XYZ file of C-alpha atoms in Angstrom:
333
model
C 3.551 -10.181 2.457
C 1.479 -11.946 5.155
C 3.226 -15.136 6.232
C -0.012 -16.810 7.173
C -2.090 -15.842 4.113
C -3.962 -18.685 2.428
C -1.990 -20.359 -0.340
C -5.310 -21.341 -1.951
C -5.193 -17.907 -3.590
C -2.877 -19.460 -6.179
C -5.489 -21.946 -7.454
C -8.920 -20.528 -6.723
C -10.597 -18.665 -9.540
C -13.887 -16.961 -10.117
C -15.583 -14.300 -7.942
C -16.720 -16.807 -5.329
C -13.250 -18.262 -4.858
C -11.725 -14.815 -4.661
C -14.181 -13.798 -1.935
C -13.460 -16.972 0.040
C -9.717 -16.260 0.013
C -10.159 -12.625 0.956
C -12.516 -13.335 3.810
C -10.275 -16.096 5.140
C -7.282 -13.770 5.082
C -9.309 -11.110 6.856
C -10.634 -13.545 9.497
C -7.169 -14.863 10.276
C -5.713 -11.339 10.402
C -8.279 -10.258 12.979
C -7.935 -13.492 14.938
C -4.187 -13.128 15.279
C -4.327 -9.417 16.017
C -6.611 -9.707 18.986
C -5.473 -12.613 21.068
C -3.562 -11.917 24.273
C -0.678 -14.234 23.441
C -0.208 -12.553 20.064
C 0.558 -9.282 21.809
C 3.620 -10.632 23.608
C 7.100 -9.535 22.566
C 8.693 -11.787 19.928
C 11.924 -13.351 21.115
C 13.518 -12.295 17.750
C 13.502 -8.614 18.848
C 16.686 -6.902 20.030
C 16.588 -5.864 23.656
C 15.465 -2.279 24.184
C 12.698 0.218 23.790
C 10.965 -0.943 20.579
C 9.602 -4.393 19.850
C 7.204 -6.245 17.545
C 4.575 -8.711 18.793
C 3.273 -11.998 17.377
C 0.244 -10.361 15.605
C 2.545 -9.011 12.868
C 1.086 -9.880 9.407
C 4.432 -9.496 7.583
C 3.161 -6.598 5.465
C 6.695 -5.088 5.209
C 5.537 -1.540 6.121
C 7.878 -1.043 9.057
C 10.802 -2.518 7.195
C 10.636 -0.032 4.365
C 9.765 2.886 6.616
C 12.553 2.331 9.112
C 15.032 -0.164 7.593
C 17.669 0.846 10.158
C 15.508 -0.646 12.947
C 13.263 -3.391 11.537
C 13.985 -6.544 9.579
C 12.215 -9.831 8.743
C 12.890 -12.810 10.995
C 11.048 -16.143 10.790
C 8.239 -14.811 8.663
C 7.445 -11.680 10.641
C 8.967 -8.324 11.393
C 11.298 -7.728 14.337
C 13.597 -5.086 15.732
C 17.148 -6.081 14.875
C 18.712 -2.867 16.155
C 17.326 -0.235 18.484
C 17.405 3.364 17.197
C 20.743 5.082 17.769
C 19.746 8.607 16.659
C 16.709 10.839 16.892
C 16.084 10.427 13.157
C 15.962 6.661 13.487
C 13.732 6.921 16.487
C 11.249 9.195 14.677
C 11.163 6.745 11.773
C 10.439 3.848 14.143
C 7.636 5.829 15.783
C 6.157 6.631 12.359
C 6.237 2.900 11.572
C 4.535 2.240 14.889
C 1.653 4.511 13.893
C 1.423 2.961 10.454
C 1.382 -0.688 11.577
C -2.017 -2.085 10.514
C -2.316 -4.460 13.476
C -0.683 -2.185 16.084
C 2.044 -4.767 16.436
C 4.898 -2.351 17.162
C 5.260 -1.247 20.787
C 7.560 0.653 23.113
C 8.398 -0.362 26.698
C 6.991 2.981 27.941
C 4.587 5.429 26.289
C 6.670 7.648 23.995
C 6.838 11.249 25.188
C 6.587 12.721 21.679
C 4.014 10.483 19.994
C 1.590 13.401 19.413
C 4.295 15.258 17.532
C 4.845 12.206 15.324
C 1.110 12.007 14.609
C 1.345 15.546 13.227
C 3.862 14.435 10.599
C 1.151 12.639 8.579
C 0.417 12.900 5.742
C 4.130 13.115 5.106
C 5.702 14.249 1.807
C 7.393 11.487 -0.133
C 9.948 13.614 -1.991
C 9.323 17.396 -1.965
C 11.965 18.090 -4.605
C 10.967 15.556 -7.282
C 7.253 14.927 -6.602
C 5.926 17.917 -4.616
C 2.369 17.601 -3.371
C 2.476 13.760 -3.157
C 2.063 12.417 0.403
C 2.110 9.093 2.239
C -1.060 9.104 4.342
C 0.220 6.631 6.957
C -2.178 4.738 9.258
C -2.254 1.541 7.151
C -5.541 -0.298 7.498
C -5.865 -3.824 8.918
C -8.768 -4.578 6.577
C -6.607 -3.806 3.553
C -3.758 -6.036 4.844
C -1.494 -3.028 5.499
C -1.837 -1.405 2.091
C -0.269 2.049 1.594
C -2.477 4.998 0.681
C -1.501 8.372 -0.774
C -2.727 11.927 -1.013
C -2.156 14.018 -4.142
C -2.562 17.773 -3.621
C -3.642 19.318 -6.889
C -5.146 22.732 -7.885
C -8.085 21.015 -9.672
C -8.901 18.991 -6.541
C -6.984 16.645 -4.326
C -7.041 12.858 -4.802
C -6.862 10.223 -2.100
C -5.374 7.031 -3.564
C -6.749 3.953 -1.766
C -7.938 4.091 1.781
C -5.914 4.577 4.988
C -7.340 3.510 8.330
C -9.944 6.058 9.365
C -8.464 8.421 11.910
C -9.968 11.748 12.741
C -6.674 13.497 13.275
C -5.581 12.459 9.795
C -8.930 13.660 8.364
C -8.292 17.094 9.881
C -4.832 17.255 8.432
C -6.142 16.274 4.980
C -8.742 19.048 5.306
C -5.967 21.514 6.060
C -4.325 20.468 2.800
C -7.557 21.118 0.858
C -9.605 17.967 1.546
C -10.199 15.543 -1.269
C -12.299 15.777 -4.433
C -11.808 12.166 -5.376
C -10.932 8.869 -3.738
C -9.344 6.608 -6.381
C -9.555 2.924 -5.438
C -6.966 0.835 -7.353
C -8.604 -2.578 -6.607
C -10.830 -4.418 -4.229
C -8.257 -5.425 -1.651
C -7.224 -1.875 -0.635
C -10.595 -0.223 -0.193
C -10.190 -0.169 3.616
C -12.394 2.446 5.303
C -13.487 3.989 2.003
C -17.104 4.581 3.166
C -16.036 6.562 6.222
C -13.550 8.650 4.219
C -16.082 9.317 1.489
C -18.641 10.549 4.006
C -16.105 12.549 6.054
C -14.422 14.275 3.115
C -17.430 14.271 0.763
C -15.295 12.954 -2.041
C -16.370 10.928 -5.061
C -15.019 7.411 -5.177
C -13.682 6.037 -8.462
C -13.691 2.229 -8.900
C -13.764 -0.278 -11.758
C -17.011 -2.248 -12.145
C -15.175 -5.587 -12.324
C -14.121 -5.235 -8.692
C -17.410 -3.900 -7.319
C -19.009 -5.872 -4.546
C -21.858 -5.128 -2.076
C -19.727 -2.796 0.063
C -18.751 -0.693 -2.981
C -22.007 -0.836 -4.937
C -22.699 2.830 -4.216
C -19.388 4.281 -5.432
C -19.979 7.525 -7.246
C -17.873 6.975 -10.426
C -17.742 3.539 -11.982
C -15.160 2.706 -14.610
C -16.309 0.262 -17.291
C -14.374 -1.461 -20.073
C -10.669 -1.217 -20.797
C -9.993 2.542 -20.704
C -7.812 4.486 -20.500
C -9.789 7.266 -18.803
C -8.770 10.898 -18.205
C -9.242 12.659 -14.911
C -8.680 16.313 -15.889
C -5.611 17.173 -17.854
C -2.970 15.721 -15.541
C -4.206 12.220 -14.645
C -4.798 9.093 -16.695
C -6.347 5.892 -15.384
C -4.844 2.708 -16.838
C -6.761 -0.602 -16.727
C -4.317 -3.246 -15.455
C -6.228 -6.527 -15.119
C -4.342 -9.354 -13.510
C -4.111 -9.146 -9.722
C -7.865 -8.544 -9.864
C -9.968 -8.156 -12.986
C -10.712 -4.528 -12.117
C -7.229 -3.352 -11.105
C -6.479 0.132 -12.323
C -3.347 2.296 -12.085
C -3.280 6.052 -11.831
C -0.656 7.994 -13.853
C 0.165 11.541 -12.624
C 1.579 12.718 -15.900
C 3.352 15.992 -15.064
C 5.248 14.412 -12.114
C 5.709 11.062 -13.893
C 4.292 9.065 -10.947
C 2.413 5.759 -11.359
C 0.209 4.563 -8.513
C -0.037 0.840 -9.060
C -2.063 -0.662 -6.175
C -1.019 -4.349 -6.072
C -0.201 -4.536 -9.818
C 3.551 -4.329 -9.388
C 5.871 -3.237 -6.600
C 9.519 -3.303 -5.553
C 11.022 -5.708 -3.045
C 14.447 -5.860 -1.455
C 15.687 -7.925 -4.398
C 13.775 -6.584 -7.395
C 10.193 -6.340 -8.654
C 7.267 -8.596 -7.870
C 3.598 -9.012 -8.738
C 2.524 -11.191 -5.746
C 1.553 -14.236 -7.824
C 0.624 -16.082 -4.647
C -2.196 -13.623 -4.057
C -3.401 -13.300 -7.640
C -7.136 -13.269 -7.843
C -7.761 -13.213 -11.587
C -4.879 -14.165 -13.997
C -1.137 -14.110 -13.671
C -0.663 -14.122 -17.451
C -3.037 -11.132 -17.754
C -1.058 -9.378 -15.001
C 2.197 -9.849 -16.844
C 0.607 -8.476 -20.027
C -0.544 -5.487 -18.084
C 2.988 -5.001 -16.771
C 4.170 -4.976 -20.409
C 1.720 -2.165 -21.125
C 3.668 -0.031 -18.665
C 6.610 0.085 -21.090
C 4.721 2.603 -23.206
C 4.023 4.951 -20.313
C 6.315 7.803 -19.259
C 6.849 7.589 -15.519
C 9.814 7.612 -13.134
C 8.155 6.553 -9.880
C 6.112 3.506 -8.819
C 4.017 4.073 -5.696
C 2.382 0.752 -4.820
C -0.283 -0.376 -2.407
C 1.843 -3.182 -1.027
C 5.604 -3.502 -1.270
C 8.139 -0.746 -1.738
C 8.288 2.380 -3.795
C 10.572 2.573 -6.796
C 12.355 5.634 -8.141
C 14.081 5.721 -11.567
C 16.435 8.351 -12.928
C 14.588 8.347 -16.288
C 12.204 6.394 -18.506
C 15.066 4.322 -19.968
C 16.000 2.977 -16.557
C 12.360 2.226 -15.838
C 11.936 0.302 -19.103
C 15.155 -1.647 -18.550
C 14.007 -2.691 -15.104
C 10.566 -3.803 -16.249
C 11.943 -5.593 -19.288
C 14.387 -7.507 -17.089
C 11.550 -8.501 -14.759
C 9.387 -9.699 -17.649
C 12.290 -11.662 -19.158
C 12.927 -13.326 -15.802
C 9.246 -14.338 -15.601
C 9.277 -15.669 -19.133
C 12.383 -17.696 -18.421
C 10.865 -19.148 -15.266
C 7.682 -20.055 -17.115
C 9.622 -21.878 -19.841
C 11.043 -24.264 -17.277
C 7.601 -25.688 -16.708
C 6.646 -26.071 -20.379
């Protein structure tokens, strides 16, 4: 996650404190992204066509999208190896378009960048989860959060907000537009207003995370749920990261969209305790609730996607994560 994010998030509590942390993170993100010096090539990059500048916020997007090219060095992303095949080059260009701070560059304008634009939204896995897309174009004002599009016969669902981009809006319209925009929590709302107006979709959001900028959302969730959205979708209240965090379960395809509730890293699972805005203990209890749900995919807002071969493997992974957290907590008792 962002190397420069404010560590005060660990100790501040209450709505006022949460807002201070979030605004400070946003201010520093914008400040770093728009200074001339921050746009210079980092020395940690391998020589060649692609490089990352100093405005990188360490969101991890490029590293999971093109792991053959990007890695983490000294708290930010860098190119450790230039693409050696057309497939690797396309992945690197996709990551370039998704970077929330436009921190990935090429030495010369890429000849085929318009063709890469046309690849979004891109299918995640057409065999196992058909109709589920990665929108791309991660938003700077949601700290690089991932957004998704679900194509469904009863109406498409946009999960969290990508950066507003007219070409992406046209592609989403070609796929049937969006009936709903489901917002998992307050950090990843991005350009929700622009998308709602452009696609004329109803936004769904929990009342505990509503602020001035989201006061006019069309569908407000209240209480502890769960809530049904048609026959195929269930909304699961998962307080912890924020008080109003909610996950979306796509039951027929066994996909759970988690926002910042839980995500995969290179070494296992994580809940981003450093950025918790409500209660770590509540977040762990909400993770425990997931053991009763039947899903085989975790598609998060931040961090990496997780795929399980079946529910047993999912439960084993989550139980191991919870046991690790309990053991760590016992050390401080």
